[in-house]
PDB file of C-alpha atoms and ligand atoms in Angstrom:
ATOM      1  CA  MET A1471     163.121 110.540  64.724  1.00  0.00           C
ATOM      2  CA  GLU A1472     162.938 113.851  66.571  1.00  0.00           C
ATOM      3  CA  PHE A1473     162.575 111.896  69.827  1.00  0.00           C
ATOM      4  CA  VAL A1474     165.769 109.952  69.040  1.00  0.00           C
ATOM      5  CA  ARG A1475     167.668 113.223  68.499  1.00  0.00           C
ATOM      6  CA  GLN A1476     166.288 114.636  71.750  1.00  0.00           C
ATOM      7  CA  LEU A1477     167.263 111.461  73.615  1.00  0.00           C
ATOM      8  CA  LEU A1478     170.799 111.626  72.203  1.00  0.00           C
ATOM      9  CA  VAL A1479     171.123 115.328  73.126  1.00  0.00           C
ATOM     10  CA  PHE A1480     169.859 114.446  76.631  1.00  0.00           C
ATOM     11  CA  LEU A1481     172.549 111.750  77.020  1.00  0.00           C
ATOM     12  CA  HIS A1482     175.141 114.066  75.428  1.00  0.00           C
ATOM     13  CA  LEU A1483     174.461 116.718  78.058  1.00  0.00           C
ATOM     14  CA  LEU A1484     174.599 114.100  80.837  1.00  0.00           C
ATOM     15  CA  GLY A1485     177.993 113.008  79.473  1.00  0.00           C
ATOM     16  CA  MET A1486     179.206 116.593  79.738  1.00  0.00           C
ATOM     17  CA  ALA A1487     177.890 116.723  83.319  1.00  0.00           C
ATOM     18  CA  ILE A1488     179.768 113.506  84.162  1.00  0.00           C
ATOM     19  CA  LEU A1489     183.033 114.989  82.870  1.00  0.00           C
ATOM     20  CA  VAL A1490     182.593 118.204  84.877  1.00  0.00           C
ATOM     21  CA  ALA A1491     181.593 116.187  87.970  1.00  0.00           C
ATOM     22  CA  MET A1492     184.744 114.076  87.625  1.00  0.00           C
ATOM     23  CA  PHE A1493     186.847 117.189  88.041  1.00  0.00           C
ATOM     24  CA  PHE A1494     185.321 117.804  91.484  1.00  0.00           C
ATOM     25  CA  VAL A1495     185.453 114.103  92.397  1.00  0.00           C
ATOM     26  CA  GLN A1496     189.144 114.015  91.451  1.00  0.00           C
ATOM     27  CA  ARG A1497     189.862 117.105  93.570  1.00  0.00           C
ATOM     28  CA  ARG A1498     188.422 115.405  96.648  1.00  0.00           C
ATOM     29  CA  LEU A1499     190.548 112.267  96.249  1.00  0.00           C
ATOM     30  CA  PRO A1500     193.773 112.082  98.281  1.00  0.00           C
ATOM     31  CA  ALA A1501     196.945 113.276  96.535  1.00  0.00           C
ATOM     32  CA  GLY A1502     198.591 110.454  94.613  1.00  0.00           C
ATOM     33  CA  SER A1503     195.288 108.796  93.617  1.00  0.00           C
ATOM     34  CA  PRO A1504     195.024 107.412  90.095  1.00  0.00           C
ATOM     35  CA  LEU A1505     192.702 109.043  87.572  1.00  0.00           C
ATOM     36  CA  ASN A1506     189.047 108.195  88.255  1.00  0.00           C
ATOM     37  CA  VAL A1507     187.598 105.833  85.640  1.00  0.00           C
ATOM     38  CA  GLY A1508     184.529 108.103  85.385  1.00  0.00           C
ATOM     39  CA  TRP A1509     186.554 110.381  83.057  1.00  0.00           C
ATOM     40  CA  LEU A1510     186.716 107.507  80.610  1.00  0.00           C
ATOM     41  CA  HIS A1511     182.990 106.749  80.910  1.00  0.00           C
ATOM     42  CA  GLY A1512     182.060 110.399  80.345  1.00  0.00           C
ATOM     43  CA  ALA A1513     184.361 110.678  77.328  1.00  0.00           C
ATOM     44  CA  ALA A1514     183.000 107.438  75.842  1.00  0.00           C
ATOM     45  CA  LEU A1515     179.408 108.660  76.288  1.00  0.00           C
ATOM     46  CA  GLN A1516     180.281 111.948  74.533  1.00  0.00           C
ATOM     47  CA  LEU A1517     181.926 110.068  71.674  1.00  0.00           C
ATOM     48  CA  VAL A1518     179.022 107.664  71.110  1.00  0.00           C
ATOM     49  CA  THR A1519     176.217 110.232  71.459  1.00  0.00           C
ATOM     50  CA  GLY A1520     178.062 112.951  69.498  1.00  0.00           C
ATOM     51  CA  LEU A1521     178.877 110.663  66.574  1.00  0.00           C
ATOM     52  CA  ALA A1522     175.348 109.213  66.615  1.00  0.00           C
ATOM     53  CA  LEU A1523     173.879 112.738  66.443  1.00  0.00           C
ATOM     54  CA  GLN A1524     176.174 113.589  63.533  1.00  0.00           C
ATOM     55  CA  LEU A1525     175.600 110.358  61.598  1.00  0.00           C
ATOM     56  CA  LEU A1526     171.825 110.456  62.082  1.00  0.00           C
ATOM     57  CA  ALA A1527     171.623 114.078  60.890  1.00  0.00           C
ATOM     58  CA  PRO A1528     170.113 113.150  57.471  1.00  0.00           C
ATOM     59  CA  LEU A1529     167.322 111.266  59.259  1.00  0.00           C
ATOM     60  CA  THR A1530     166.728 113.850  61.988  1.00  0.00           C
ATOM     61  CA  HIS A1531     166.831 116.709  59.435  1.00  0.00           C
ATOM     62  CA  ALA A1532     169.497 118.425  61.517  1.00  0.00           C
ATOM     63  CA  ASP A1533     171.969 120.727  59.765  1.00  0.00           C
ATOM     64  CA  TYR A1534     175.286 120.616  61.614  1.00  0.00           C
ATOM     65  CA  ASN A1535     178.563 122.464  61.030  1.00  0.00           C
ATOM     66  CA  HIS A1536     180.881 119.544  60.270  1.00  0.00           C
ATOM     67  CA  VAL A1537     184.084 121.579  60.684  1.00  0.00           C
ATOM     68  CA  LYS A1538     182.986 122.424  64.219  1.00  0.00           C
ATOM     69  CA  LEU A1539     182.086 118.796  64.928  1.00  0.00           C
ATOM     70  CA  GLY A1540     185.478 117.674  63.574  1.00  0.00           C
ATOM     71  CA  ILE A1541     187.269 120.016  65.959  1.00  0.00           C
ATOM     72  CA  LYS A1542     185.048 118.871  68.851  1.00  0.00           C
ATOM     73  CA  LEU A1543     185.957 115.291  67.952  1.00  0.00           C
ATOM     74  CA  LEU A1544     189.692 116.105  67.998  1.00  0.00           C
ATOM     75  CA  VAL A1545     189.375 117.804  71.397  1.00  0.00           C
ATOM     76  CA  LEU A1546     187.444 114.804  72.725  1.00  0.00           C
ATOM     77  CA  LEU A1547     190.058 112.386  71.390  1.00  0.00           C
ATOM     78  CA  VAL A1548     192.718 114.277  73.376  1.00  0.00           C
ATOM     79  CA  ILE A1549     190.518 114.061  76.499  1.00  0.00           C
ATOM     80  CA  GLY A1550     189.806 110.356  75.942  1.00  0.00           C
ATOM     81  CA  GLY A1551     193.410 109.537  75.032  1.00  0.00           C
ATOM     82  CA  LEU A1552     194.816 111.191  78.158  1.00  0.00           C
ATOM     83  CA  ALA A1553     192.133 109.561  80.327  1.00  0.00           C
ATOM     84  CA  LEU A1554     192.784 106.132  78.792  1.00  0.00           C
ATOM     85  CA  VAL A1555     196.558 106.335  79.278  1.00  0.00           C
ATOM     86  CA  TYR A1556     196.305 107.407  82.926  1.00  0.00           C
ATOM     87  CA  VAL A1557     193.440 105.077  83.886  1.00  0.00           C
ATOM     88  CA  ILE A1558     195.209 102.053  82.360  1.00  0.00           C
ATOM     89  CA  ARG A1559     198.608 102.865  83.913  1.00  0.00           C
ATOM     90  CA  ARG A1560     197.037 103.499  87.328  1.00  0.00           C
ATOM     91  CA  VAL A1561     199.875 105.854  88.231  1.00  0.00           C
ATOM     92  CA  PRO A1562     199.143 108.873  90.465  1.00  0.00           C
ATOM     93  CA  ALA A1563     197.270 111.484  88.411  1.00  0.00           C
ATOM     94  CA  PRO A1564     199.532 114.538  87.949  1.00  0.00           C
ATOM     95  CA  ARG A1565     198.149 117.807  89.320  1.00  0.00           C
ATOM     96  CA  TRP A1566     197.887 119.323  85.827  1.00  0.00           C
ATOM     97  CA  LEU A1567     195.761 116.492  84.464  1.00  0.00           C
ATOM     98  CA  PRO A1568     192.246 117.153  85.919  1.00  0.00           C
ATOM     99  CA  VAL A1569     192.565 120.904  85.191  1.00  0.00           C
ATOM    100  CA  THR A1570     193.663 120.183  81.626  1.00  0.00           C
ATOM    101  CA  LEU A1571     190.864 117.671  81.052  1.00  0.00           C
ATOM    102  CA  VAL A1572     188.108 119.918  82.408  1.00  0.00           C
ATOM    103  CA  SER A1573     189.493 122.891  80.460  1.00  0.00           C
ATOM    104  CA  LEU A1574     189.226 120.864  77.248  1.00  0.00           C
ATOM    105  CA  VAL A1575     185.648 119.946  78.186  1.00  0.00           C
ATOM    106  CA  VAL A1576     184.878 123.655  78.634  1.00  0.00           C
ATOM    107  CA  VAL A1577     186.470 124.368  75.222  1.00  0.00           C
ATOM    108  CA  ASN A1578     184.044 121.879  73.656  1.00  0.00           C
ATOM    109  CA  VAL A1579     181.053 123.400  75.464  1.00  0.00           C
ATOM    110  CA  GLY A1580     182.151 126.803  74.130  1.00  0.00           C
ATOM    111  CA  LEU A1581     182.489 125.440  70.585  1.00  0.00           C
ATOM    112  CA  ALA A1582     179.051 123.811  70.856  1.00  0.00           C
ATOM    113  CA  VAL A1583     177.323 126.965  72.057  1.00  0.00           C
ATOM    114  CA  PHE A1584     179.145 129.913  70.414  1.00  0.00           C
ATOM    115  CA  TRP A1585     179.987 128.444  66.981  1.00  0.00           C
ATOM    116  CA  SER A1586     176.787 127.871  65.023  1.00  0.00           C
TER     117      SER A1586
HETATM  118  C1  LIG B2176     183.811 116.772  75.720  1.00  0.00           C
HETATM  119  C2  LIG B2176     183.163 116.610  74.586  1.00  0.00           C
HETATM  120  C3  LIG B2176     181.889 117.326  74.229  1.00  0.00           C
HETATM  121  C4  LIG B2176     181.155 118.236  74.942  1.00  0.00           C
HETATM  122  C5  LIG B2176     181.428 118.806  76.332  1.00  0.00           C
HETATM  123  C6  LIG B2176     180.017 118.591  74.121  1.00  0.00           C
HETATM  124  C7  LIG B2176     179.040 119.503  74.499  1.00  0.00           C
HETATM  125  C8  LIG B2176     177.907 119.781  73.781  1.00  0.00           C
HETATM  126  C9  LIG B2176     176.841 120.658  74.201  1.00  0.00           C
HETATM  127  C10 LIG B2176     176.829 121.456  75.509  1.00  0.00           C
HETATM  128  C11 LIG B2176     175.908 120.671  73.237  1.00  0.00           C
HETATM  129  C12 LIG B2176     174.561 121.432  73.244  1.00  0.00           C
HETATM  130  C13 LIG B2176     174.693 122.713  72.448  1.00  0.00           C
HETATM  131  C14 LIG B2176     173.363 123.402  72.224  1.00  0.00           C
HETATM  132  O1  LIG B2176     172.311 122.765  72.328  1.00  0.00           O
HETATM  133  O2  LIG B2176     173.390 124.593  71.901  1.00  0.00           O
HETATM  134  C15 LIG B2176     176.357 119.790  72.190  1.00  0.00           C
HETATM  135  C16 LIG B2176     175.673 119.540  71.029  1.00  0.00           C
HETATM  136  C17 LIG B2176     176.123 118.696  70.035  1.00  0.00           C
HETATM  137  N1  LIG B2176     177.282 117.960  70.015  1.00  0.00           N
HETATM  138 FE1  LIG B2176     178.673 117.914  71.465  1.00  0.00          FE
HETATM  139  N2  LIG B2176     180.081 117.889  72.947  1.00  0.00           N
HETATM  140  C18 LIG B2176     181.201 117.108  72.969  1.00  0.00           C
HETATM  141  C19 LIG B2176     181.648 116.258  71.955  1.00  0.00           C
HETATM  142  C20 LIG B2176     181.009 116.054  70.756  1.00  0.00           C
HETATM  143  C21 LIG B2176     181.487 115.228  69.678  1.00  0.00           C
HETATM  144  C22 LIG B2176     182.796 114.465  69.690  1.00  0.00           C
HETATM  145  C23 LIG B2176     180.562 115.285  68.691  1.00  0.00           C
HETATM  146  C24 LIG B2176     180.555 114.619  67.336  1.00  0.00           C
HETATM  147  C25 LIG B2176     181.580 114.375  66.609  1.00  0.00           C
HETATM  148  C26 LIG B2176     179.492 116.135  69.137  1.00  0.00           C
HETATM  149  C27 LIG B2176     178.361 116.424  68.426  1.00  0.00           C
HETATM  150  C28 LIG B2176     177.348 117.263  68.833  1.00  0.00           C
HETATM  151  C29 LIG B2176     176.164 117.555  68.042  1.00  0.00           C
HETATM  152  C30 LIG B2176     175.848 116.981  66.660  1.00  0.00           C
HETATM  153  C31 LIG B2176     175.390 118.463  68.795  1.00  0.00           C
HETATM  154  C32 LIG B2176     174.050 119.124  68.395  1.00  0.00           C
HETATM  155  C33 LIG B2176     172.859 118.362  68.940  1.00  0.00           C
HETATM  156  C34 LIG B2176     171.545 119.013  68.535  1.00  0.00           C
HETATM  157  O3  LIG B2176     171.198 120.057  69.120  1.00  0.00           O
HETATM  158  O4  LIG B2176     170.875 118.471  67.650  1.00  0.00           O
HETATM  159  N3  LIG B2176     179.802 116.594  70.407  1.00  0.00           N
HETATM  160  N4  LIG B2176     177.584 119.263  72.531  1.00  0.00           N
END
């Protein structure tokens, strides 16, 4: 079971990397481009791996702070909700959007690392 947890953490960190990478990808796109669908893929990967880690905790003998995970989930739902709305509408991504999304990702990294 420890290998399963490690695999999920591995994918969870790759999901974070995808979200950060999307910020730089988005910056290189011409002004007026729609939001890159990669934001949605990264957010979905974080949701699936994060919830799997939390739900499997009794089997992996992990002891997580569920208040922290609840707040991380809320932050991720804002990221995913914004990404979903803008990817589906395919309107030009506003300038504030990529900065807001990546800032929320950084908030979640901070919560993960500094709040034990
Ligand atoms: C943008 C969203 C998210 C980001 C950037 C993120 C980032 C991270 C990072 C960097 C870690 C590693 C921390 C460390 O090893 O010290 C981590 C661990 C973890 N995250 Fe997330 N996370 C996100 C969303 C979520 C969500 C929504 C959940 C569950 C509801 C979740 C559950 C967990 C759990 C359970 C761990 C601990 C894994 C372990 O070491 O056993 N994460 N997260």
